[in-house]
């Protein structure tokens, strides 16, 4: 069936708008990459746009060996990997019972959980609770309050509810227990939505900034997001680099080191996303439409 003239114009309009939005997200990153690889004269003169001028990689050398960015990467990996694993475990443990029709009071518990999306205790009560638990200056302060995202839990619950009941009945007739049903049947069928939620949780932990600033006091435990933010705000980046690496700094500028830091912080998520992208749209749409 051929598209009508109105549909063609609609598709063309969508492509134009989406292209503009995509370029508005991509071009600043490309500019930062070009800035991080350009020489001093081009950066100072402001002639760098979307292509490096001079091809100078000294900014990355000073970034990795003259700052604490590598330790920040290690901390970010710990926060992201452990946090995402805990998030998925507790989200599954919460979503699966609420998706079972035979669970007594599941509507009440679902509404009680949704209630937390509308009202929360606020920053100060949350801080006092974390402090009373002795989690200040530990990564537990980042993991425990965010164990389950209500929105993500509802998406996974809706996905579980949309699975065919015949599969579950056949598994139970074969003697499969409830735990076995979850681990051997439900979760393998739920890979699309799980991949999407893993991406949601991982991006949230990797970009975690505000909670780290509030709960983490030791600078040695800062993640890469906080270190890059401090680097951007600092007016003495070259002096800080010189204290760590006393080699000649004439080949780099503060702008190039800052641009390299922002680009390096963004790269890991850009690398992970293509591997999960094929599950991303399918998982979110199926989980959010059904149920």
PDB file of C-alpha atoms in Angstrom:
ATOM      1  CA  UNK A   1       0.000   0.000   0.000  1.00  0.00           C
ATOM      2  CA  UNK A   2       1.470   3.311  -1.078  1.00  0.00           C
ATOM      3  CA  UNK A   3       1.828   6.197   1.317  1.00  0.00           C
ATOM      4  CA  UNK A   4      -0.424   9.169   0.737  1.00  0.00           C
ATOM      5  CA  UNK A   5       0.979  12.625   0.087  1.00  0.00           C
ATOM      6  CA  UNK A   6       0.101  13.666   3.632  1.00  0.00           C
ATOM      7  CA  UNK A   7       1.939  10.663   5.082  1.00  0.00           C
ATOM      8  CA  UNK A   8       5.009  11.424   2.998  1.00  0.00           C
ATOM      9  CA  UNK A   9       5.071  15.002   4.271  1.00  0.00           C
ATOM     10  CA  UNK A  10       4.584  13.713   7.817  1.00  0.00           C
ATOM     11  CA  UNK A  11       7.515  11.303   7.495  1.00  0.00           C
ATOM     12  CA  UNK A  12       9.700  13.991   5.949  1.00  0.00           C
ATOM     13  CA  UNK A  13       8.847  16.394   8.776  1.00  0.00           C
ATOM     14  CA  UNK A  14       9.705  13.711  11.350  1.00  0.00           C
ATOM     15  CA  UNK A  15      13.049  12.985   9.674  1.00  0.00           C
ATOM     16  CA  UNK A  16      13.957  16.674   9.665  1.00  0.00           C
ATOM     17  CA  UNK A  17      13.036  17.190  13.327  1.00  0.00           C
ATOM     18  CA  UNK A  18      14.790  14.000  14.466  1.00  0.00           C
ATOM     19  CA  UNK A  19      17.879  14.911  12.429  1.00  0.00           C
ATOM     20  CA  UNK A  20      18.030  18.326  14.080  1.00  0.00           C
ATOM     21  CA  UNK A  21      17.676  16.793  17.530  1.00  0.00           C
ATOM     22  CA  UNK A  22      20.312  14.175  16.764  1.00  0.00           C
ATOM     23  CA  UNK A  23      22.790  16.731  15.448  1.00  0.00           C
ATOM     24  CA  UNK A  24      22.184  18.987  18.454  1.00  0.00           C
ATOM     25  CA  UNK A  25      23.313  16.091  20.665  1.00  0.00           C
ATOM     26  CA  UNK A  26      26.166  14.879  18.467  1.00  0.00           C
ATOM     27  CA  UNK A  27      27.845  18.092  17.315  1.00  0.00           C
ATOM     28  CA  UNK A  28      28.840  19.357  20.790  1.00  0.00           C
ATOM     29  CA  UNK A  29      30.536  16.016  21.461  1.00  0.00           C
ATOM     30  CA  UNK A  30      32.337  16.159  18.118  1.00  0.00           C
ATOM     31  CA  UNK A  31      33.463  19.704  18.914  1.00  0.00           C
ATOM     32  CA  UNK A  32      34.868  18.593  22.280  1.00  0.00           C
ATOM     33  CA  UNK A  33      36.737  15.753  20.593  1.00  0.00           C
ATOM     34  CA  UNK A  34      38.201  18.139  18.024  1.00  0.00           C
ATOM     35  CA  UNK A  35      39.128  20.594  20.771  1.00  0.00           C
ATOM     36  CA  UNK A  36      40.924  17.898  22.761  1.00  0.00           C
ATOM     37  CA  UNK A  37      43.095  16.959  19.766  1.00  0.00           C
ATOM     38  CA  UNK A  38      43.959  20.462  18.514  1.00  0.00           C
ATOM     39  CA  UNK A  39      47.124  22.457  19.142  1.00  0.00           C
ATOM     40  CA  UNK A  40      47.371  25.470  21.415  1.00  0.00           C
ATOM     41  CA  UNK A  41      47.340  28.137  18.727  1.00  0.00           C
ATOM     42  CA  UNK A  42      44.142  26.845  17.142  1.00  0.00           C
ATOM     43  CA  UNK A  43      42.384  26.580  20.509  1.00  0.00           C
ATOM     44  CA  UNK A  44      43.431  30.056  21.674  1.00  0.00           C
ATOM     45  CA  UNK A  45      42.388  31.615  18.369  1.00  0.00           C
ATOM     46  CA  UNK A  46      39.004  29.874  18.510  1.00  0.00           C
ATOM     47  CA  UNK A  47      39.352  28.377  15.043  1.00  0.00           C
ATOM     48  CA  UNK A  48      38.505  24.802  16.101  1.00  0.00           C
ATOM     49  CA  UNK A  49      35.034  23.690  15.051  1.00  0.00           C
ATOM     50  CA  UNK A  50      34.313  20.051  14.172  1.00  0.00           C
ATOM     51  CA  UNK A  51      37.747  18.930  12.992  1.00  0.00           C
ATOM     52  CA  UNK A  52      41.030  18.919  14.961  1.00  0.00           C
ATOM     53  CA  UNK A  53      43.703  21.406  13.928  1.00  0.00           C
ATOM     54  CA  UNK A  54      47.257  20.353  14.577  1.00  0.00           C
ATOM     55  CA  UNK A  55      46.483  16.883  15.974  1.00  0.00           C
ATOM     56  CA  UNK A  56      47.948  17.111  19.452  1.00  0.00           C
ATOM     57  CA  UNK A  57      47.303  14.193  21.871  1.00  0.00           C
ATOM     58  CA  UNK A  58      49.200  15.729  24.776  1.00  0.00           C
ATOM     59  CA  UNK A  59      45.929  16.691  26.475  1.00  0.00           C
ATOM     60  CA  UNK A  60      45.026  13.015  26.904  1.00  0.00           C
ATOM     61  CA  UNK A  61      48.511  12.220  28.175  1.00  0.00           C
ATOM     62  CA  UNK A  62      48.257  14.970  30.792  1.00  0.00           C
ATOM     63  CA  UNK A  63      44.693  13.967  31.627  1.00  0.00           C
ATOM     64  CA  UNK A  64      45.514  10.320  32.344  1.00  0.00           C
ATOM     65  CA  UNK A  65      48.909  10.762  33.964  1.00  0.00           C
ATOM     66  CA  UNK A  66      48.614  14.225  35.461  1.00  0.00           C
ATOM     67  CA  UNK A  67      45.180  14.029  37.107  1.00  0.00           C
ATOM     68  CA  UNK A  68      43.208  11.560  39.236  1.00  0.00           C
ATOM     69  CA  UNK A  69      40.963  10.619  36.329  1.00  0.00           C
ATOM     70  CA  UNK A  70      42.101   6.959  36.291  1.00  0.00           C
ATOM     71  CA  UNK A  71      41.215   6.456  39.955  1.00  0.00           C
ATOM     72  CA  UNK A  72      37.899   8.157  39.207  1.00  0.00           C
ATOM     73  CA  UNK A  73      37.323   5.638  36.411  1.00  0.00           C
ATOM     74  CA  UNK A  74      37.940   2.760  38.785  1.00  0.00           C
ATOM     75  CA  UNK A  75      35.506   4.216  41.300  1.00  0.00           C
ATOM     76  CA  UNK A  76      32.898   4.787  38.587  1.00  0.00           C
ATOM     77  CA  UNK A  77      33.229   1.183  37.418  1.00  0.00           C
ATOM     78  CA  UNK A  78      32.717  -0.125  40.951  1.00  0.00           C
ATOM     79  CA  UNK A  79      29.726   2.147  41.536  1.00  0.00           C
ATOM     80  CA  UNK A  80      28.164   1.302  38.165  1.00  0.00           C
ATOM     81  CA  UNK A  81      28.733  -2.460  38.044  1.00  0.00           C
ATOM     82  CA  UNK A  82      27.813  -3.257  41.645  1.00  0.00           C
ATOM     83  CA  UNK A  83      24.956  -0.761  41.667  1.00  0.00           C
ATOM     84  CA  UNK A  84      23.456  -2.082  38.425  1.00  0.00           C
ATOM     85  CA  UNK A  85      23.648  -5.696  39.589  1.00  0.00           C
ATOM     86  CA  UNK A  86      21.924  -4.820  42.873  1.00  0.00           C
ATOM     87  CA  UNK A  87      19.312  -2.762  41.034  1.00  0.00           C
ATOM     88  CA  UNK A  88      18.432  -5.605  38.683  1.00  0.00           C
ATOM     89  CA  UNK A  89      18.255  -8.201  41.467  1.00  0.00           C
ATOM     90  CA  UNK A  90      15.923  -6.146  43.632  1.00  0.00           C
ATOM     91  CA  UNK A  91      13.861  -4.872  40.686  1.00  0.00           C
ATOM     92  CA  UNK A  92      13.225  -8.448  39.552  1.00  0.00           C
ATOM     93  CA  UNK A  93      12.444  -9.578  43.101  1.00  0.00           C
ATOM     94  CA  UNK A  94       9.923  -6.752  43.392  1.00  0.00           C
ATOM     95  CA  UNK A  95       8.370  -6.916  39.925  1.00  0.00           C
ATOM     96  CA  UNK A  96       7.872 -10.681  39.687  1.00  0.00           C
ATOM     97  CA  UNK A  97       5.603 -11.165  42.731  1.00  0.00           C
ATOM     98  CA  UNK A  98       3.559  -8.088  41.816  1.00  0.00           C
ATOM     99  CA  UNK A  99       2.962  -9.568  38.361  1.00  0.00           C
ATOM    100  CA  UNK A 100       1.483 -12.818  39.715  1.00  0.00           C
ATOM    101  CA  UNK A 101      -2.308 -12.876  39.910  1.00  0.00           C
ATOM    102  CA  UNK A 102      -2.306 -15.253  42.886  1.00  0.00           C
ATOM    103  CA  UNK A 103      -0.300 -12.858  45.096  1.00  0.00           C
ATOM    104  CA  UNK A 104      -2.503 -11.640  47.913  1.00  0.00           C
ATOM    105  CA  UNK A 105      -2.727  -7.838  48.160  1.00  0.00           C
ATOM    106  CA  UNK A 106      -0.657  -7.146  45.064  1.00  0.00           C
ATOM    107  CA  UNK A 107      -2.824  -4.145  44.100  1.00  0.00           C
ATOM    108  CA  UNK A 108      -2.299  -2.594  47.518  1.00  0.00           C
ATOM    109  CA  UNK A 109       1.476  -3.060  47.372  1.00  0.00           C
ATOM    110  CA  UNK A 110       1.605  -1.745  43.814  1.00  0.00           C
ATOM    111  CA  UNK A 111      -0.290   1.410  44.780  1.00  0.00           C
ATOM    112  CA  UNK A 112       1.897   1.833  47.853  1.00  0.00           C
ATOM    113  CA  UNK A 113       5.017   1.673  45.690  1.00  0.00           C
ATOM    114  CA  UNK A 114       3.565   4.057  43.104  1.00  0.00           C
ATOM    115  CA  UNK A 115       2.772   6.468  45.951  1.00  0.00           C
ATOM    116  CA  UNK A 116       6.525   6.950  46.442  1.00  0.00           C
ATOM    117  CA  UNK A 117       6.737   8.367  42.913  1.00  0.00           C
ATOM    118  CA  UNK A 118       4.409  11.199  43.908  1.00  0.00           C
ATOM    119  CA  UNK A 119       5.702  11.962  47.398  1.00  0.00           C
ATOM    120  CA  UNK A 120       9.132  11.537  48.946  1.00  0.00           C
ATOM    121  CA  UNK A 121      10.743  12.400  52.233  1.00  0.00           C
ATOM    122  CA  UNK A 122      13.030  15.023  50.725  1.00  0.00           C
ATOM    123  CA  UNK A 123      16.755  15.571  50.789  1.00  0.00           C
ATOM    124  CA  UNK A 124      17.288  16.282  54.489  1.00  0.00           C
ATOM    125  CA  UNK A 125      15.288  13.277  55.802  1.00  0.00           C
ATOM    126  CA  UNK A 126      17.028  11.056  53.257  1.00  0.00           C
ATOM    127  CA  UNK A 127      20.420  12.294  54.410  1.00  0.00           C
ATOM    128  CA  UNK A 128      19.509  11.708  58.072  1.00  0.00           C
ATOM    129  CA  UNK A 129      18.384   8.157  57.297  1.00  0.00           C
ATOM    130  CA  UNK A 130      21.602   7.406  55.409  1.00  0.00           C
ATOM    131  CA  UNK A 131      23.645   8.930  58.236  1.00  0.00           C
ATOM    132  CA  UNK A 132      21.792   6.935  60.907  1.00  0.00           C
ATOM    133  CA  UNK A 133      22.614   3.747  58.983  1.00  0.00           C
ATOM    134  CA  UNK A 134      26.311   4.622  59.061  1.00  0.00           C
ATOM    135  CA  UNK A 135      26.608   4.791  55.277  1.00  0.00           C
ATOM    136  CA  UNK A 136      28.123   8.261  54.957  1.00  0.00           C
ATOM    137  CA  UNK A 137      31.360   8.173  52.944  1.00  0.00           C
ATOM    138  CA  UNK A 138      30.579   4.687  51.637  1.00  0.00           C
ATOM    139  CA  UNK A 139      29.221   3.578  48.302  1.00  0.00           C
ATOM    140  CA  UNK A 140      26.329   1.978  50.160  1.00  0.00           C
ATOM    141  CA  UNK A 141      24.887   5.474  50.443  1.00  0.00           C
ATOM    142  CA  UNK A 142      24.659   5.511  46.643  1.00  0.00           C
ATOM    143  CA  UNK A 143      23.302   1.978  46.245  1.00  0.00           C
ATOM    144  CA  UNK A 144      20.836   1.487  49.103  1.00  0.00           C
ATOM    145  CA  UNK A 145      18.484   4.494  48.567  1.00  0.00           C
ATOM    146  CA  UNK A 146      18.262   3.703  44.848  1.00  0.00           C
ATOM    147  CA  UNK A 147      17.931  -0.089  44.940  1.00  0.00           C
ATOM    148  CA  UNK A 148      14.644  -0.032  43.004  1.00  0.00           C
ATOM    149  CA  UNK A 149      13.441   2.554  40.535  1.00  0.00           C
ATOM    150  CA  UNK A 150       9.651   2.531  40.668  1.00  0.00           C
ATOM    151  CA  UNK A 151       9.315   3.369  36.981  1.00  0.00           C
ATOM    152  CA  UNK A 152      11.716   0.599  35.950  1.00  0.00           C
ATOM    153  CA  UNK A 153       9.986  -1.848  38.272  1.00  0.00           C
ATOM    154  CA  UNK A 154       6.604  -1.062  36.700  1.00  0.00           C
ATOM    155  CA  UNK A 155       8.045  -1.550  33.221  1.00  0.00           C
ATOM    156  CA  UNK A 156       9.406  -4.970  34.184  1.00  0.00           C
ATOM    157  CA  UNK A 157       6.164  -5.896  35.980  1.00  0.00           C
ATOM    158  CA  UNK A 158       4.142  -5.038  32.872  1.00  0.00           C
ATOM    159  CA  UNK A 159       6.489  -7.153  30.757  1.00  0.00           C
ATOM    160  CA  UNK A 160       6.101 -10.139  33.098  1.00  0.00           C
ATOM    161  CA  UNK A 161       2.303  -9.770  33.006  1.00  0.00           C
ATOM    162  CA  UNK A 162       2.360  -9.747  29.202  1.00  0.00           C
ATOM    163  CA  UNK A 163       4.084 -13.130  28.911  1.00  0.00           C
ATOM    164  CA  UNK A 164       1.787 -16.004  27.795  1.00  0.00           C
ATOM    165  CA  UNK A 165       0.271 -17.890  30.722  1.00  0.00           C
ATOM    166  CA  UNK A 166       0.461 -21.144  28.763  1.00  0.00           C
ATOM    167  CA  UNK A 167       4.250 -21.155  29.097  1.00  0.00           C
ATOM    168  CA  UNK A 168       4.019 -20.914  32.877  1.00  0.00           C
ATOM    169  CA  UNK A 169       1.342 -23.587  33.078  1.00  0.00           C
ATOM    170  CA  UNK A 170       3.431 -25.961  30.957  1.00  0.00           C
ATOM    171  CA  UNK A 171       6.465 -25.367  33.184  1.00  0.00           C
ATOM    172  CA  UNK A 172       4.450 -26.058  36.342  1.00  0.00           C
ATOM    173  CA  UNK A 173       3.047 -29.259  34.841  1.00  0.00           C
ATOM    174  CA  UNK A 174       6.633 -30.379  34.307  1.00  0.00           C
ATOM    175  CA  UNK A 175       7.301 -29.847  38.014  1.00  0.00           C
ATOM    176  CA  UNK A 176       9.068 -26.494  37.797  1.00  0.00           C
ATOM    177  CA  UNK A 177       9.137 -24.562  41.075  1.00  0.00           C
ATOM    178  CA  UNK A 178       8.379 -20.852  41.333  1.00  0.00           C
ATOM    179  CA  UNK A 179      12.083 -19.993  41.575  1.00  0.00           C
ATOM    180  CA  UNK A 180      12.890 -22.326  38.705  1.00  0.00           C
ATOM    181  CA  UNK A 181      10.101 -20.780  36.650  1.00  0.00           C
ATOM    182  CA  UNK A 182      11.578 -17.328  37.205  1.00  0.00           C
ATOM    183  CA  UNK A 183      15.197 -18.280  36.546  1.00  0.00           C
ATOM    184  CA  UNK A 184      14.738 -20.777  33.713  1.00  0.00           C
ATOM    185  CA  UNK A 185      11.648 -19.490  31.888  1.00  0.00           C
ATOM    186  CA  UNK A 186      10.686 -15.907  32.736  1.00  0.00           C
ATOM    187  CA  UNK A 187      14.096 -14.222  32.801  1.00  0.00           C
ATOM    188  CA  UNK A 188      15.392 -15.740  29.532  1.00  0.00           C
ATOM    189  CA  UNK A 189      12.225 -14.511  27.825  1.00  0.00           C
ATOM    190  CA  UNK A 190      12.683 -11.076  29.384  1.00  0.00           C
ATOM    191  CA  UNK A 191      16.105 -10.263  27.937  1.00  0.00           C
ATOM    192  CA  UNK A 192      14.864  -7.254  25.893  1.00  0.00           C
ATOM    193  CA  UNK A 193      13.370  -5.423  28.868  1.00  0.00           C
ATOM    194  CA  UNK A 194      16.268  -6.454  31.121  1.00  0.00           C
ATOM    195  CA  UNK A 195      18.798  -5.048  28.660  1.00  0.00           C
ATOM    196  CA  UNK A 196      16.891  -1.766  28.513  1.00  0.00           C
ATOM    197  CA  UNK A 197      16.742  -1.486  32.306  1.00  0.00           C
ATOM    198  CA  UNK A 198      20.419  -2.370  32.644  1.00  0.00           C
ATOM    199  CA  UNK A 199      21.188   0.559  30.363  1.00  0.00           C
ATOM    200  CA  UNK A 200      18.929   2.869  32.392  1.00  0.00           C
ATOM    201  CA  UNK A 201      20.533   1.891  35.685  1.00  0.00           C
ATOM    202  CA  UNK A 202      24.100   1.895  34.342  1.00  0.00           C
ATOM    203  CA  UNK A 203      23.794   5.386  32.839  1.00  0.00           C
ATOM    204  CA  UNK A 204      22.295   6.676  36.083  1.00  0.00           C
ATOM    205  CA  UNK A 205      25.146   5.281  38.187  1.00  0.00           C
ATOM    206  CA  UNK A 206      27.865   6.332  35.743  1.00  0.00           C
ATOM    207  CA  UNK A 207      26.607   9.917  35.647  1.00  0.00           C
ATOM    208  CA  UNK A 208      25.926  10.047  39.382  1.00  0.00           C
ATOM    209  CA  UNK A 209      27.088  13.432  40.622  1.00  0.00           C
ATOM    210  CA  UNK A 210      24.760  15.009  43.169  1.00  0.00           C
ATOM    211  CA  UNK A 211      24.571  11.976  45.478  1.00  0.00           C
ATOM    212  CA  UNK A 212      28.339  11.544  45.387  1.00  0.00           C
ATOM    213  CA  UNK A 213      28.844  15.159  46.399  1.00  0.00           C
ATOM    214  CA  UNK A 214      26.379  14.771  49.288  1.00  0.00           C
ATOM    215  CA  UNK A 215      27.289  11.376  50.736  1.00  0.00           C
ATOM    216  CA  UNK A 216      30.959  10.873  49.830  1.00  0.00           C
ATOM    217  CA  UNK A 217      33.471  12.912  51.811  1.00  0.00           C
ATOM    218  CA  UNK A 218      36.760  11.292  50.768  1.00  0.00           C
ATOM    219  CA  UNK A 219      38.121  12.698  47.523  1.00  0.00           C
ATOM    220  CA  UNK A 220      39.804   9.352  46.844  1.00  0.00           C
ATOM    221  CA  UNK A 221      36.320   7.817  46.444  1.00  0.00           C
ATOM    222  CA  UNK A 222      35.050  10.388  43.938  1.00  0.00           C
ATOM    223  CA  UNK A 223      33.842   9.044  40.616  1.00  0.00           C
ATOM    224  CA  UNK A 224      34.805  10.376  37.214  1.00  0.00           C
ATOM    225  CA  UNK A 225      31.729  12.611  36.926  1.00  0.00           C
ATOM    226  CA  UNK A 226      32.663  14.574  40.052  1.00  0.00           C
ATOM    227  CA  UNK A 227      36.334  14.803  39.072  1.00  0.00           C
ATOM    228  CA  UNK A 228      35.491  16.119  35.602  1.00  0.00           C
ATOM    229  CA  UNK A 229      33.052  18.636  37.079  1.00  0.00           C
ATOM    230  CA  UNK A 230      35.712  19.892  39.474  1.00  0.00           C
ATOM    231  CA  UNK A 231      38.174  20.068  36.604  1.00  0.00           C
ATOM    232  CA  UNK A 232      35.764  22.171  34.525  1.00  0.00           C
ATOM    233  CA  UNK A 233      35.103  24.569  37.393  1.00  0.00           C
ATOM    234  CA  UNK A 234      38.759  24.867  38.335  1.00  0.00           C
ATOM    235  CA  UNK A 235      40.741  27.812  37.020  1.00  0.00           C
ATOM    236  CA  UNK A 236      44.071  26.145  37.830  1.00  0.00           C
ATOM    237  CA  UNK A 237      43.884  22.933  35.830  1.00  0.00           C
ATOM    238  CA  UNK A 238      47.396  23.328  34.426  1.00  0.00           C
ATOM    239  CA  UNK A 239      48.810  24.001  37.887  1.00  0.00           C
ATOM    240  CA  UNK A 240      47.081  20.919  39.274  1.00  0.00           C
ATOM    241  CA  UNK A 241      48.474  18.845  36.409  1.00  0.00           C
ATOM    242  CA  UNK A 242      51.932  20.291  36.976  1.00  0.00           C
ATOM    243  CA  UNK A 243      51.804  19.205  40.633  1.00  0.00           C
ATOM    244  CA  UNK A 244      51.124  15.629  39.543  1.00  0.00           C
ATOM    245  CA  UNK A 245      53.234  15.626  36.366  1.00  0.00           C
ATOM    246  CA  UNK A 246      55.988  18.281  36.308  1.00  0.00           C
ATOM    247  CA  UNK A 247      56.802  17.845  32.606  1.00  0.00           C
ATOM    248  CA  UNK A 248      56.524  20.735  30.157  1.00  0.00           C
ATOM    249  CA  UNK A 249      52.920  21.957  29.850  1.00  0.00           C
ATOM    250  CA  UNK A 250      53.406  24.375  26.984  1.00  0.00           C
ATOM    251  CA  UNK A 251      51.898  21.888  24.532  1.00  0.00           C
ATOM    252  CA  UNK A 252      48.447  21.859  26.172  1.00  0.00           C
ATOM    253  CA  UNK A 253      45.834  24.317  27.350  1.00  0.00           C
ATOM    254  CA  UNK A 254      43.222  24.165  30.071  1.00  0.00           C
ATOM    255  CA  UNK A 255      40.450  24.002  27.470  1.00  0.00           C
ATOM    256  CA  UNK A 256      41.945  20.975  25.741  1.00  0.00           C
ATOM    257  CA  UNK A 257      42.367  19.057  29.015  1.00  0.00           C
ATOM    258  CA  UNK A 258      38.802  19.894  30.082  1.00  0.00           C
ATOM    259  CA  UNK A 259      37.465  18.840  26.669  1.00  0.00           C
ATOM    260  CA  UNK A 260      39.413  15.585  26.882  1.00  0.00           C
ATOM    261  CA  UNK A 261      37.977  14.912  30.341  1.00  0.00           C
ATOM    262  CA  UNK A 262      34.380  15.419  29.219  1.00  0.00           C
ATOM    263  CA  UNK A 263      34.886  13.282  26.125  1.00  0.00           C
ATOM    264  CA  UNK A 264      36.547  10.458  28.064  1.00  0.00           C
ATOM    265  CA  UNK A 265      33.723  10.455  30.617  1.00  0.00           C
ATOM    266  CA  UNK A 266      31.152  10.101  27.820  1.00  0.00           C
ATOM    267  CA  UNK A 267      32.887   7.359  25.807  1.00  0.00           C
ATOM    268  CA  UNK A 268      32.066   4.303  28.009  1.00  0.00           C
ATOM    269  CA  UNK A 269      28.305   4.794  27.690  1.00  0.00           C
ATOM    270  CA  UNK A 270      28.700   5.408  23.948  1.00  0.00           C
ATOM    271  CA  UNK A 271      30.508   2.078  23.691  1.00  0.00           C
ATOM    272  CA  UNK A 272      27.934   0.140  25.735  1.00  0.00           C
ATOM    273  CA  UNK A 273      24.835   1.551  24.048  1.00  0.00           C
ATOM    274  CA  UNK A 274      25.257  -0.072  20.569  1.00  0.00           C
ATOM    275  CA  UNK A 275      25.384  -3.537  22.147  1.00  0.00           C
ATOM    276  CA  UNK A 276      22.068  -2.967  23.950  1.00  0.00           C
ATOM    277  CA  UNK A 277      20.404  -0.777  21.345  1.00  0.00           C
ATOM    278  CA  UNK A 278      18.715  -3.669  19.515  1.00  0.00           C
ATOM    279  CA  UNK A 279      16.912  -4.612  22.756  1.00  0.00           C
ATOM    280  CA  UNK A 280      16.324  -1.045  23.892  1.00  0.00           C
ATOM    281  CA  UNK A 281      13.246   0.027  21.888  1.00  0.00           C
ATOM    282  CA  UNK A 282      11.608  -3.401  21.953  1.00  0.00           C
ATOM    283  CA  UNK A 283      12.057  -3.840  25.680  1.00  0.00           C
ATOM    284  CA  UNK A 284      10.750  -0.438  26.678  1.00  0.00           C
ATOM    285  CA  UNK A 285       7.761  -0.496  24.303  1.00  0.00           C
ATOM    286  CA  UNK A 286       6.626  -3.997  25.250  1.00  0.00           C
ATOM    287  CA  UNK A 287       7.099  -3.342  28.934  1.00  0.00           C
ATOM    288  CA  UNK A 288       5.284  -0.024  28.935  1.00  0.00           C
ATOM    289  CA  UNK A 289       2.350  -0.769  26.601  1.00  0.00           C
ATOM    290  CA  UNK A 290       1.124  -4.050  28.021  1.00  0.00           C
ATOM    291  CA  UNK A 291      -0.382  -4.369  31.494  1.00  0.00           C
TER     292      UNK A 291
END
